Short mmCIF file of C-alpha atoms in Angstrom, two decimals:
data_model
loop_
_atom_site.label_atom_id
_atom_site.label_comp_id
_atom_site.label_asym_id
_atom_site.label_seq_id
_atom_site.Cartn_x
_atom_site.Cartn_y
_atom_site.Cartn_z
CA UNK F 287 0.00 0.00 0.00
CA UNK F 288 1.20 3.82 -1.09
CA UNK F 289 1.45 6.14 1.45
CA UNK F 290 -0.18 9.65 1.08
CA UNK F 291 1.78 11.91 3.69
CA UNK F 292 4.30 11.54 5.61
CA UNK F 293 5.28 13.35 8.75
CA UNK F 294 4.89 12.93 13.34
CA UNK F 295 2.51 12.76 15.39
CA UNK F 296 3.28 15.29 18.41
CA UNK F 297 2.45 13.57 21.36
CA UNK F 298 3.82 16.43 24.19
CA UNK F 299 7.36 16.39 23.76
CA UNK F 300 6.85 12.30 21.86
CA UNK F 301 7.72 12.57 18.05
CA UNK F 302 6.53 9.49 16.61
CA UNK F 303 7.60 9.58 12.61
CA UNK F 304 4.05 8.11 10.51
CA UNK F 305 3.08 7.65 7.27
CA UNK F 306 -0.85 7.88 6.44
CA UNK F 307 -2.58 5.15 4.10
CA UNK F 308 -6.21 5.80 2.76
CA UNK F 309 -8.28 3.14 4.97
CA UNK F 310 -11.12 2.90 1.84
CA UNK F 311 -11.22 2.73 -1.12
CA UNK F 312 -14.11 3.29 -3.77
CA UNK F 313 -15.52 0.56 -5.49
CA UNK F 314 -17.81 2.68 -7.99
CA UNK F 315 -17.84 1.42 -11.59
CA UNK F 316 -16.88 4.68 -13.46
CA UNK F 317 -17.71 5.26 -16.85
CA UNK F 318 -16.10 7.08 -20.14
CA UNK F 319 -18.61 9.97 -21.85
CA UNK F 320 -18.88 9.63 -25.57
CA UNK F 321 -20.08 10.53 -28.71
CA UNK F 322 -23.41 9.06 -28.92
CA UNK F 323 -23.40 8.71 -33.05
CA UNK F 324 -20.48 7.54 -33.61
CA UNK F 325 -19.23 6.23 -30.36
CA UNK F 326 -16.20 8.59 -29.97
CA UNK F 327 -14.33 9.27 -26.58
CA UNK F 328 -14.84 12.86 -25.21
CA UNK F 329 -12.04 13.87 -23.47
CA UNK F 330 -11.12 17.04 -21.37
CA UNK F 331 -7.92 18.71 -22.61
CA UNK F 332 -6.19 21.28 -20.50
CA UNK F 333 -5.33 23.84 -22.27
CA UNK F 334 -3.66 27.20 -21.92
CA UNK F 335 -6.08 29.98 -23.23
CA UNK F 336 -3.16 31.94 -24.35
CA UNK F 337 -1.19 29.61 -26.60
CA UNK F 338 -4.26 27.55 -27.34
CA UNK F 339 -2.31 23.97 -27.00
CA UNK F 340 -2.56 21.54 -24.38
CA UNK F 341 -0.51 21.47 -21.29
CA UNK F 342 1.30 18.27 -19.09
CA UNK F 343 0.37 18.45 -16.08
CA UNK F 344 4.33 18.70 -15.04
CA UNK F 345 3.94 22.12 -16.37
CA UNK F 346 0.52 23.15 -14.62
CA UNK F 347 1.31 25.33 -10.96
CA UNK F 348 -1.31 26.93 -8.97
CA UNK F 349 -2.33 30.72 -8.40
CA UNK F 350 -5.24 32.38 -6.36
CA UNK F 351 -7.36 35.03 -8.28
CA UNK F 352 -8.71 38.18 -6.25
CA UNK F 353 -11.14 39.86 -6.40
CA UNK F 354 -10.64 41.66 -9.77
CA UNK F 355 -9.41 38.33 -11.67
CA UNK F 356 -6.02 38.90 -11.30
CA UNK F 357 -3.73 36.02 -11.05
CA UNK F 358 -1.24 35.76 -7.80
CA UNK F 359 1.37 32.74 -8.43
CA UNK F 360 2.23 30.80 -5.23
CA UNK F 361 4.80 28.03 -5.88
CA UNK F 362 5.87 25.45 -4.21
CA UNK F 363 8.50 26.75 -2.49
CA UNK F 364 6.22 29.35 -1.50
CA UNK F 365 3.79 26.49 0.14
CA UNK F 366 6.77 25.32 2.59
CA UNK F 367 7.86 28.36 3.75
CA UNK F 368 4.68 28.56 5.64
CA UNK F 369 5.29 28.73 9.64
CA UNK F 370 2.94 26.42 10.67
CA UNK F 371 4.20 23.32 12.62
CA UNK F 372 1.64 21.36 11.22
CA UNK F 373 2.85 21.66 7.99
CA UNK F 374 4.76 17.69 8.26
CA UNK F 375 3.60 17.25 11.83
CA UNK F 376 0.52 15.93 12.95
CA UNK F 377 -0.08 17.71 16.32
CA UNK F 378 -2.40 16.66 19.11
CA UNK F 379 -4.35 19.36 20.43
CA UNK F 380 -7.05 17.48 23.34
CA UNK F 381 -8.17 13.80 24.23
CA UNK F 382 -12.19 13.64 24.61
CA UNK F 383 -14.75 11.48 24.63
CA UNK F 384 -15.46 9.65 21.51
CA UNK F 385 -19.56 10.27 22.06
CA UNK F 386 -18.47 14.30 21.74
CA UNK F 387 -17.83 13.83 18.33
CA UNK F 388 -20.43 15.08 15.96
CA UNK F 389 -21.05 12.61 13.10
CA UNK F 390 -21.67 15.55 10.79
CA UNK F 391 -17.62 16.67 10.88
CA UNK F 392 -17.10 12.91 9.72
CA UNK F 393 -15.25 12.56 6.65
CA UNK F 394 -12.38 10.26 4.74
CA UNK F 395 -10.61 7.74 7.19
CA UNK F 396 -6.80 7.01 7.14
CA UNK F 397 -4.60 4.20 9.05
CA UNK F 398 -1.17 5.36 10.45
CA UNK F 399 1.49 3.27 10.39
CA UNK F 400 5.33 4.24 11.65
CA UNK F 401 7.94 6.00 9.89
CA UNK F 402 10.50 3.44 11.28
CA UNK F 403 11.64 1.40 13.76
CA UNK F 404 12.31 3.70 16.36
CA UNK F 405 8.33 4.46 16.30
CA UNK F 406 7.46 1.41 17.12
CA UNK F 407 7.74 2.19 20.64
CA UNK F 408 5.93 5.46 21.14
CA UNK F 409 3.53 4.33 18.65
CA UNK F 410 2.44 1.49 20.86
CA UNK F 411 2.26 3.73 23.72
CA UNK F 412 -0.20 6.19 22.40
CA UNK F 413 -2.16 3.41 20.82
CA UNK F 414 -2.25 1.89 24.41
CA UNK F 415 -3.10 4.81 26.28
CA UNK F 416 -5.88 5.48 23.90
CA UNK F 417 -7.41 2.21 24.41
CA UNK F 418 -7.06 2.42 27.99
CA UNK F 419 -8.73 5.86 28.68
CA UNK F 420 -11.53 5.05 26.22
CA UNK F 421 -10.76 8.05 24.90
CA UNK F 422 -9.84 9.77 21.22
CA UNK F 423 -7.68 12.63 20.64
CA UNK F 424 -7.89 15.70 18.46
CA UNK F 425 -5.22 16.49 16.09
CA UNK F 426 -4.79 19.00 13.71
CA UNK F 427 -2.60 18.51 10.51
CA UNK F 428 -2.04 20.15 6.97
CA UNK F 429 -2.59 18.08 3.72
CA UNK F 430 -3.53 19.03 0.32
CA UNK F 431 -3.05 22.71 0.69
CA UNK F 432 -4.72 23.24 4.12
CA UNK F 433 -4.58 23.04 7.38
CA UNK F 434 -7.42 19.88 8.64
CA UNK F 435 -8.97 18.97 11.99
CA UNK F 436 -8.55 15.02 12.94
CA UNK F 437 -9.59 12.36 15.39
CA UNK F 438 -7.17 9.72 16.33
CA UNK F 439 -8.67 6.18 17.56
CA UNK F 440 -7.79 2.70 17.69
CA UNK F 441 -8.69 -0.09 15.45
CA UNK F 442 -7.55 -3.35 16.50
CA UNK F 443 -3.81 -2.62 16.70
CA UNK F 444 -3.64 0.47 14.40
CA UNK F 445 -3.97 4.12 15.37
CA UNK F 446 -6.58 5.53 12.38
CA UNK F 447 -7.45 9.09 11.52
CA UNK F 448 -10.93 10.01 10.48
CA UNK F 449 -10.90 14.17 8.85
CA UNK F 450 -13.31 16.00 10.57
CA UNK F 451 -14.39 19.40 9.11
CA UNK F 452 -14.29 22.40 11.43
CA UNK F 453 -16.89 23.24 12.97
CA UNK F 454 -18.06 26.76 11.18
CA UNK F 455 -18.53 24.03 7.98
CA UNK F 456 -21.33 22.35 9.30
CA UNK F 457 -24.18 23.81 8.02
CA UNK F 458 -27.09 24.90 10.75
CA UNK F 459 -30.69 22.85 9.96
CA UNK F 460 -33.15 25.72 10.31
CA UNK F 461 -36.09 25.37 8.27
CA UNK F 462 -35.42 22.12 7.28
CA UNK F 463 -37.16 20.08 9.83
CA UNK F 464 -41.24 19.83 8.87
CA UNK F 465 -43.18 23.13 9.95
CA UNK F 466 -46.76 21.39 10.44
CA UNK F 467 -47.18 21.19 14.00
CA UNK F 468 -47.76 16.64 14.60
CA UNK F 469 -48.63 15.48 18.10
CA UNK F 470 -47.23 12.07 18.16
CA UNK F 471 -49.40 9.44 20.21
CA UNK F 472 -48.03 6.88 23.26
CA UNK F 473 -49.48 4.23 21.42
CA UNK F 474 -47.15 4.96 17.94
CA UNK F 475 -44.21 5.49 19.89
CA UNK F 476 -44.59 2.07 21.43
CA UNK F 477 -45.43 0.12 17.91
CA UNK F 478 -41.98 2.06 16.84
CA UNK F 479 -40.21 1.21 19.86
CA UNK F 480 -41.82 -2.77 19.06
CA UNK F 481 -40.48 -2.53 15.42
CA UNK F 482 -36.69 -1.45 16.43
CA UNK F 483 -36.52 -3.84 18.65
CA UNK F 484 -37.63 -6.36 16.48
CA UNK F 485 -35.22 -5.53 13.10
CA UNK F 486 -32.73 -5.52 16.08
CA UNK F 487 -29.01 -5.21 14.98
CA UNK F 488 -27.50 -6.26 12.49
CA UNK F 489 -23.72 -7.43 11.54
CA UNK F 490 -22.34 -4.28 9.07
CA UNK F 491 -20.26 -6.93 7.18
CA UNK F 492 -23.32 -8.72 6.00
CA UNK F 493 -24.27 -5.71 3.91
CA UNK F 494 -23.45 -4.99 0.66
CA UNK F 495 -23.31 -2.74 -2.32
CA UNK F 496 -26.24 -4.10 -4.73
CA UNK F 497 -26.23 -0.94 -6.97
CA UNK F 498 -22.71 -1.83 -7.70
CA UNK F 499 -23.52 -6.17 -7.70
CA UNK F 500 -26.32 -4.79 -10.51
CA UNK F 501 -24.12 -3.06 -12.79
CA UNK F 502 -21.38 -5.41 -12.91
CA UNK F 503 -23.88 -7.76 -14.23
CA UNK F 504 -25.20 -5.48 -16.62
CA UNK F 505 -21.42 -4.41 -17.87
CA UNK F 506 -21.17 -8.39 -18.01
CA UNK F 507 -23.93 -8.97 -20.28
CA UNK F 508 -23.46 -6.41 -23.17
CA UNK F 509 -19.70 -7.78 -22.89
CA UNK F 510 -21.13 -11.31 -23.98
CA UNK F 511 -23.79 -9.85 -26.65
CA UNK F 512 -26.84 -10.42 -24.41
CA UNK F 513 -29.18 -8.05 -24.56
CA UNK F 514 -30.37 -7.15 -20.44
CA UNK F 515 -34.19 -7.25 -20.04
CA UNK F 516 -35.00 -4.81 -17.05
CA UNK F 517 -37.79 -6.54 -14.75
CA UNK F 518 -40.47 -4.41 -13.87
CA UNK F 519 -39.95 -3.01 -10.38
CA UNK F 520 -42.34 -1.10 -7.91
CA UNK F 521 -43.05 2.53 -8.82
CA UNK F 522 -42.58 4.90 -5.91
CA UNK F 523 -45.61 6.51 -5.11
CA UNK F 524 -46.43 10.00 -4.23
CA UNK F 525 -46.53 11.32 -0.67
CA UNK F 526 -50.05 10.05 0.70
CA UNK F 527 -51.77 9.98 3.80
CA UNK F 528 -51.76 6.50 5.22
CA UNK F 529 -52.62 5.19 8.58
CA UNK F 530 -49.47 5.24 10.69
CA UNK F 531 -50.52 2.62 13.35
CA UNK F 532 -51.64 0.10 10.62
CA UNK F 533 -48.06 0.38 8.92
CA UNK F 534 -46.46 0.05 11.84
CA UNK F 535 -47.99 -3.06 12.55
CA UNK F 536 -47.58 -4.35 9.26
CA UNK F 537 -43.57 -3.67 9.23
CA UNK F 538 -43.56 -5.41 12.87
CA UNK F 539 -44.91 -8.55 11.11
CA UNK F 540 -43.27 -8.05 8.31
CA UNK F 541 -39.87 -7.92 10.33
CA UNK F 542 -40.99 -10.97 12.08
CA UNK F 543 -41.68 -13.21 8.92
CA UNK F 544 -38.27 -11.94 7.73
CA UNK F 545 -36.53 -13.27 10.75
CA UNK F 546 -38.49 -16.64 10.68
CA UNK F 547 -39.96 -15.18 14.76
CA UNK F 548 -43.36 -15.32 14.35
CA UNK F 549 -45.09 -18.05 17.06
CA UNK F 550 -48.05 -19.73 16.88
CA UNK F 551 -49.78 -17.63 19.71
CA UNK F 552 -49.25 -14.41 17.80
CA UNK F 553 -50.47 -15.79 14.50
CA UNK F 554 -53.46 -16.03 15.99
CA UNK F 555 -53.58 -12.68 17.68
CA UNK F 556 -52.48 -10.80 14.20
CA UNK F 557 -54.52 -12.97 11.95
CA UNK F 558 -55.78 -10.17 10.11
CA UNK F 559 -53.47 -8.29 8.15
CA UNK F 560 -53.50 -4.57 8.87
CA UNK F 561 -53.84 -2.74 5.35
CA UNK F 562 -52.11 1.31 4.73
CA UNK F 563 -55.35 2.93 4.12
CA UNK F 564 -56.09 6.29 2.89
CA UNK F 565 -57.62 8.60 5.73
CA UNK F 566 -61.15 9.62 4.83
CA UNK F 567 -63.71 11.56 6.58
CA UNK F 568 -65.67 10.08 9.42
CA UNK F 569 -69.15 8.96 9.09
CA UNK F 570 -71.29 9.52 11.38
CA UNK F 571 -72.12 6.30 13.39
CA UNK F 572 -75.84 4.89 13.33
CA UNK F 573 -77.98 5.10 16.23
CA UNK F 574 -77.57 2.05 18.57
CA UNK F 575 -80.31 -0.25 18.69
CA UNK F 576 -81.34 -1.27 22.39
CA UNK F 577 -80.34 -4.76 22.48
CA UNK F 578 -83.59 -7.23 22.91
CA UNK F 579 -83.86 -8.71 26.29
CA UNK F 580 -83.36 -12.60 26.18
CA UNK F 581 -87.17 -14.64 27.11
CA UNK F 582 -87.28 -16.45 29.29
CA UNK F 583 -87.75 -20.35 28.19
CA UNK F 584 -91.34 -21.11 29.74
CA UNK F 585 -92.92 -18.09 28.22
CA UNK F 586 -91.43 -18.65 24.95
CA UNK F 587 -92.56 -22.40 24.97
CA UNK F 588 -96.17 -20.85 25.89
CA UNK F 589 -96.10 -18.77 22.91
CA UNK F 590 -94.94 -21.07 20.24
CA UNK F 591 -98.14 -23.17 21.21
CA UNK F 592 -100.04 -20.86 21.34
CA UNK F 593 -99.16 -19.87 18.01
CA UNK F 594 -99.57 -23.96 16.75
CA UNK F 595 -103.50 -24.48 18.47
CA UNK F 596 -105.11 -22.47 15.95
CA UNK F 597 -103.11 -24.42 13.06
CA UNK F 598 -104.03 -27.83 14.54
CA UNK F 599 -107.61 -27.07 15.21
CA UNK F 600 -107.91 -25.97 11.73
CA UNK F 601 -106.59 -29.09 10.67
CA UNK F 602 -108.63 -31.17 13.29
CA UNK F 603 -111.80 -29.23 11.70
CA UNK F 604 -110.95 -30.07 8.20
CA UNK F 605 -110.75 -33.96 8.69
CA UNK F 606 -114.22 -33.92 10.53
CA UNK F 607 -117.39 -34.31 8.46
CA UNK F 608 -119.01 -31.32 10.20
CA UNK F 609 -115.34 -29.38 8.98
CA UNK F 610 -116.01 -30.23 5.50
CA UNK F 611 -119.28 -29.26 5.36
CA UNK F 612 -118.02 -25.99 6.86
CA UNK F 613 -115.62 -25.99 4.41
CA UNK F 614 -117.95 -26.11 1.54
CA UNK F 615 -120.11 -23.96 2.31
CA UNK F 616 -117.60 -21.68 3.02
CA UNK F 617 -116.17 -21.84 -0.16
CA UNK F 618 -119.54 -21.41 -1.94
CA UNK F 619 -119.92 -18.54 0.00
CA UNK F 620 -116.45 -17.29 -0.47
CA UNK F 621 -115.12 -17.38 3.25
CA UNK F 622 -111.68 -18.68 2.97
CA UNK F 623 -110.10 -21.51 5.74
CA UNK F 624 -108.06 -19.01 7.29
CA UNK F 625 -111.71 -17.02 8.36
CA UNK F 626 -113.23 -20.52 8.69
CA UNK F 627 -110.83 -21.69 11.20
CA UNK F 628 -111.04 -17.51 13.03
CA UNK F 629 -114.55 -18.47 13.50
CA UNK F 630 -114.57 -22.20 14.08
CA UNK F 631 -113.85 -21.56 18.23
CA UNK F 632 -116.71 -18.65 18.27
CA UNK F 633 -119.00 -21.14 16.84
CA UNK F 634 -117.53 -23.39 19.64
CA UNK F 635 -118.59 -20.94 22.50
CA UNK F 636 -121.67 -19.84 21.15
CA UNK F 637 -122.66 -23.74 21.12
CA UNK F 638 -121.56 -24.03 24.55
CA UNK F 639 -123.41 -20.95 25.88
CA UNK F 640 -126.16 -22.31 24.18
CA UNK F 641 -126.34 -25.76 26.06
CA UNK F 642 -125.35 -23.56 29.04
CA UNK F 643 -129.21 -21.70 28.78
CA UNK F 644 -130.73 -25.25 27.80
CA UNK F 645 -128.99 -26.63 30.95
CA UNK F 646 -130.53 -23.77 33.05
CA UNK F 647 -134.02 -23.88 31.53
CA UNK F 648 -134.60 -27.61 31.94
CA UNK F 649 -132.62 -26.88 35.79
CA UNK F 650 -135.73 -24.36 36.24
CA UNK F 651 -138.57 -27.17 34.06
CA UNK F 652 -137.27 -29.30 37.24
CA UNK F 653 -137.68 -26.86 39.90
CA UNK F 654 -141.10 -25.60 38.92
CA UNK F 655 -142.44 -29.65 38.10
CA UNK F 656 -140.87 -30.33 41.93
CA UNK F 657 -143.06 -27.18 43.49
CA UNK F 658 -146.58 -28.13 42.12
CA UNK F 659 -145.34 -31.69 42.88
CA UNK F 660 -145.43 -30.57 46.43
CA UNK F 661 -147.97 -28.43 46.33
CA UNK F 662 -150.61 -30.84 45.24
CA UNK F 663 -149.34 -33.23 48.44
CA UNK F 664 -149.74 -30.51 50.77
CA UNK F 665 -153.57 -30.26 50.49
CA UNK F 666 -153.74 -34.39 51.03
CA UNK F 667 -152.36 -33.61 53.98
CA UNK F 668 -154.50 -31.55 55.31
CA UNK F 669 -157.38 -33.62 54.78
CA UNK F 670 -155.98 -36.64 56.63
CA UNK F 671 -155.54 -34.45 59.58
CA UNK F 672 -158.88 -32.99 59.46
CA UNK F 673 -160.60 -36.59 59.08
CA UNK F 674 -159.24 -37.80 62.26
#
């Protein structure tokens, strides 16, 4: 591996000689522009606008241009006579805690290795006092034409420096975040709090690039002749309104189905699949009926025969010679069964009230026969007595 800078890391009064190696590298297919007719290459010459002919870059210096376009040369030499000590030296300025790092100031990563033998020692030192102290310290160094702020940290056995911008380059976030004012409910928090626990963690070496895995299969394919058919994938759609509890629950059982965790017991709990559903206006809800009051068994008995005596006596009626005669005449007449069999248990009553009177009126023949009955023996009577 090439080194990019050399120079010491100034630990107090430690020198410890190091040479920096990029610690990534970028695995992004690049690709040539051409001439879409005929296929040509377009390439971008440098060229020097007063000559009009193309420079090497041996030949190419730098300059910085004021405000009124002028030109200002600054060489090389020009470059080192700069009194900075960071100019070859990479001097630590603090040690802090790694969690007061903002992730924002993040940028390229490098490992250090030593300039030497003689490093080796001081080099181990730092790297062990580092691990240690759980701590990372904050270096500042020059590279590429300016001065840089730096983090130094451990990795396994290697000190590494991660470029951090300063801090007047991070941008501030006003007016980024939404403006609409969103009360967030218990009951979402908790179906979020359910759903990160249940995608867990996850091992960062198990990830991978499938952009990249994607076009090295497409750069494969035209290499061979094949002609690549694109599948039809899902179409991002717009920004809609969708019901945030329901799509949390679906991505919890989603996650779960993923991860080969869903049990029996919560099959049955979630068998319904939640749906992301458009929010719509409420209706109003219909007026609640009073639920009917449950009868009680003897009273419903009583009613279902009382609704089956009619029926039978109707049907006792019609199989009866008096019934069909009934019948017949009603139907000459026009009165239908139904009517019939209404008026078959009036007939009944009238009958009965009938014999009822005939009862009473030969009760009263009796009574009347039994007083002249006795009144024609009283006057016998009275004759005896008078005889003797």
């Amino acid at each position: 591996m090439r080194s990019i800078w050399n120079g010491n890391i100034s630990f107090g009064l430690v020198s410890i000689p190091i040479k920096m190696y990029p610690a990534t590298e970028d695995h992004s297919i690049s690709f040539r522009q051409i001439h879409t007719r005929d296929s040509g290459r377009i390439r971008y010459r440098k060229v020097c606008e007063l000559e009009d002919e193309p420079v090497e870059t041996s030949e190419i210096g730098r300059a910085y241009e004021d405000a009124d376009g002028a030109l200002i040369p600054i060489t090389d030499e020009d470059m080192a006579a700069l009194a900075l000590p960071t100019t070859h030296t990479l001097e630590i300025e603090a040690f802090v805690s790694a969690s007061e790092i903002d992730p924002l100031q993040m940028g390229d990563a490098y490992y250090l290795g030593t300039g030497g033998a003689a490093a080796a020692k001081p080099y181990t030192l730092l790297r062990e006092a580092l691990k240690r102290s759980q701590k990372v310290a904050i270096a500042k160094y020059a590279h590429r034409g300016r001065e840089r702020l730096g983090v130094l940290r451990v990795v396994d056995d290697t000190l590494a420096l991660h470029r951090l911008v300063w801090p007047d380059e991070v941008r501030e976030s006003t007016g980024v975040a939404p403006k609409e004012k969103v009360t967030v409910k218990p009951a979402e928090l908790d179906l979020a709090d359910t759903l990160m626990e249940t995608l867990g963690e996850v091992d960062l070496g198990d990830l991978r690039d499938e952009y990249h895995e994607a076009l090295e299969e497409l750069v494969a394919a035209k290499m061979s002749g094949a002609v690549p058919v694109a599948e039809p994938g899902e179409q991002p759609a717009g920004a809609q309104v969708v019901d945030l509890v329901a799509a949390l629950q679906e991505s919890v059982r989603s996650a779960r189905r993923a991860r080969g965790e869903e049990e029996a017991g919560e099959e049955g709990a979630e068998r319904e699949k939640a749906t992301v559903t458009h929010l719509r206006g409420r209706k109003k809800a219909a007026a609640k009926q009073a639920p009917e009051k449950p009868e009680k068994p003897e009273k419903a008995e009583k009613k279902a025969a009382a609704k089956k005596a009619p029926a039978k006596k109707a049907a006792a009626a019609k199989k009866s010679p008096a019934g069909r005669k009934k019948t017949a005449g009603a139907r000459k007449s026009g009165t239908t069964s139904a009517e019939e069999a209404a008026q078959e248990p009036t007939e009944k009553t009238a009958e009965k009230a009938a014999g009822k009177k005939t009862g009473a009126k030969h009760a009263a023949g009796k009574k009347t026969a039994a007083k002249k009955t006795t009144a024609k023996k009283q006057p016998g009577k009275r004759d005896t007595r008078t005889a003797s």
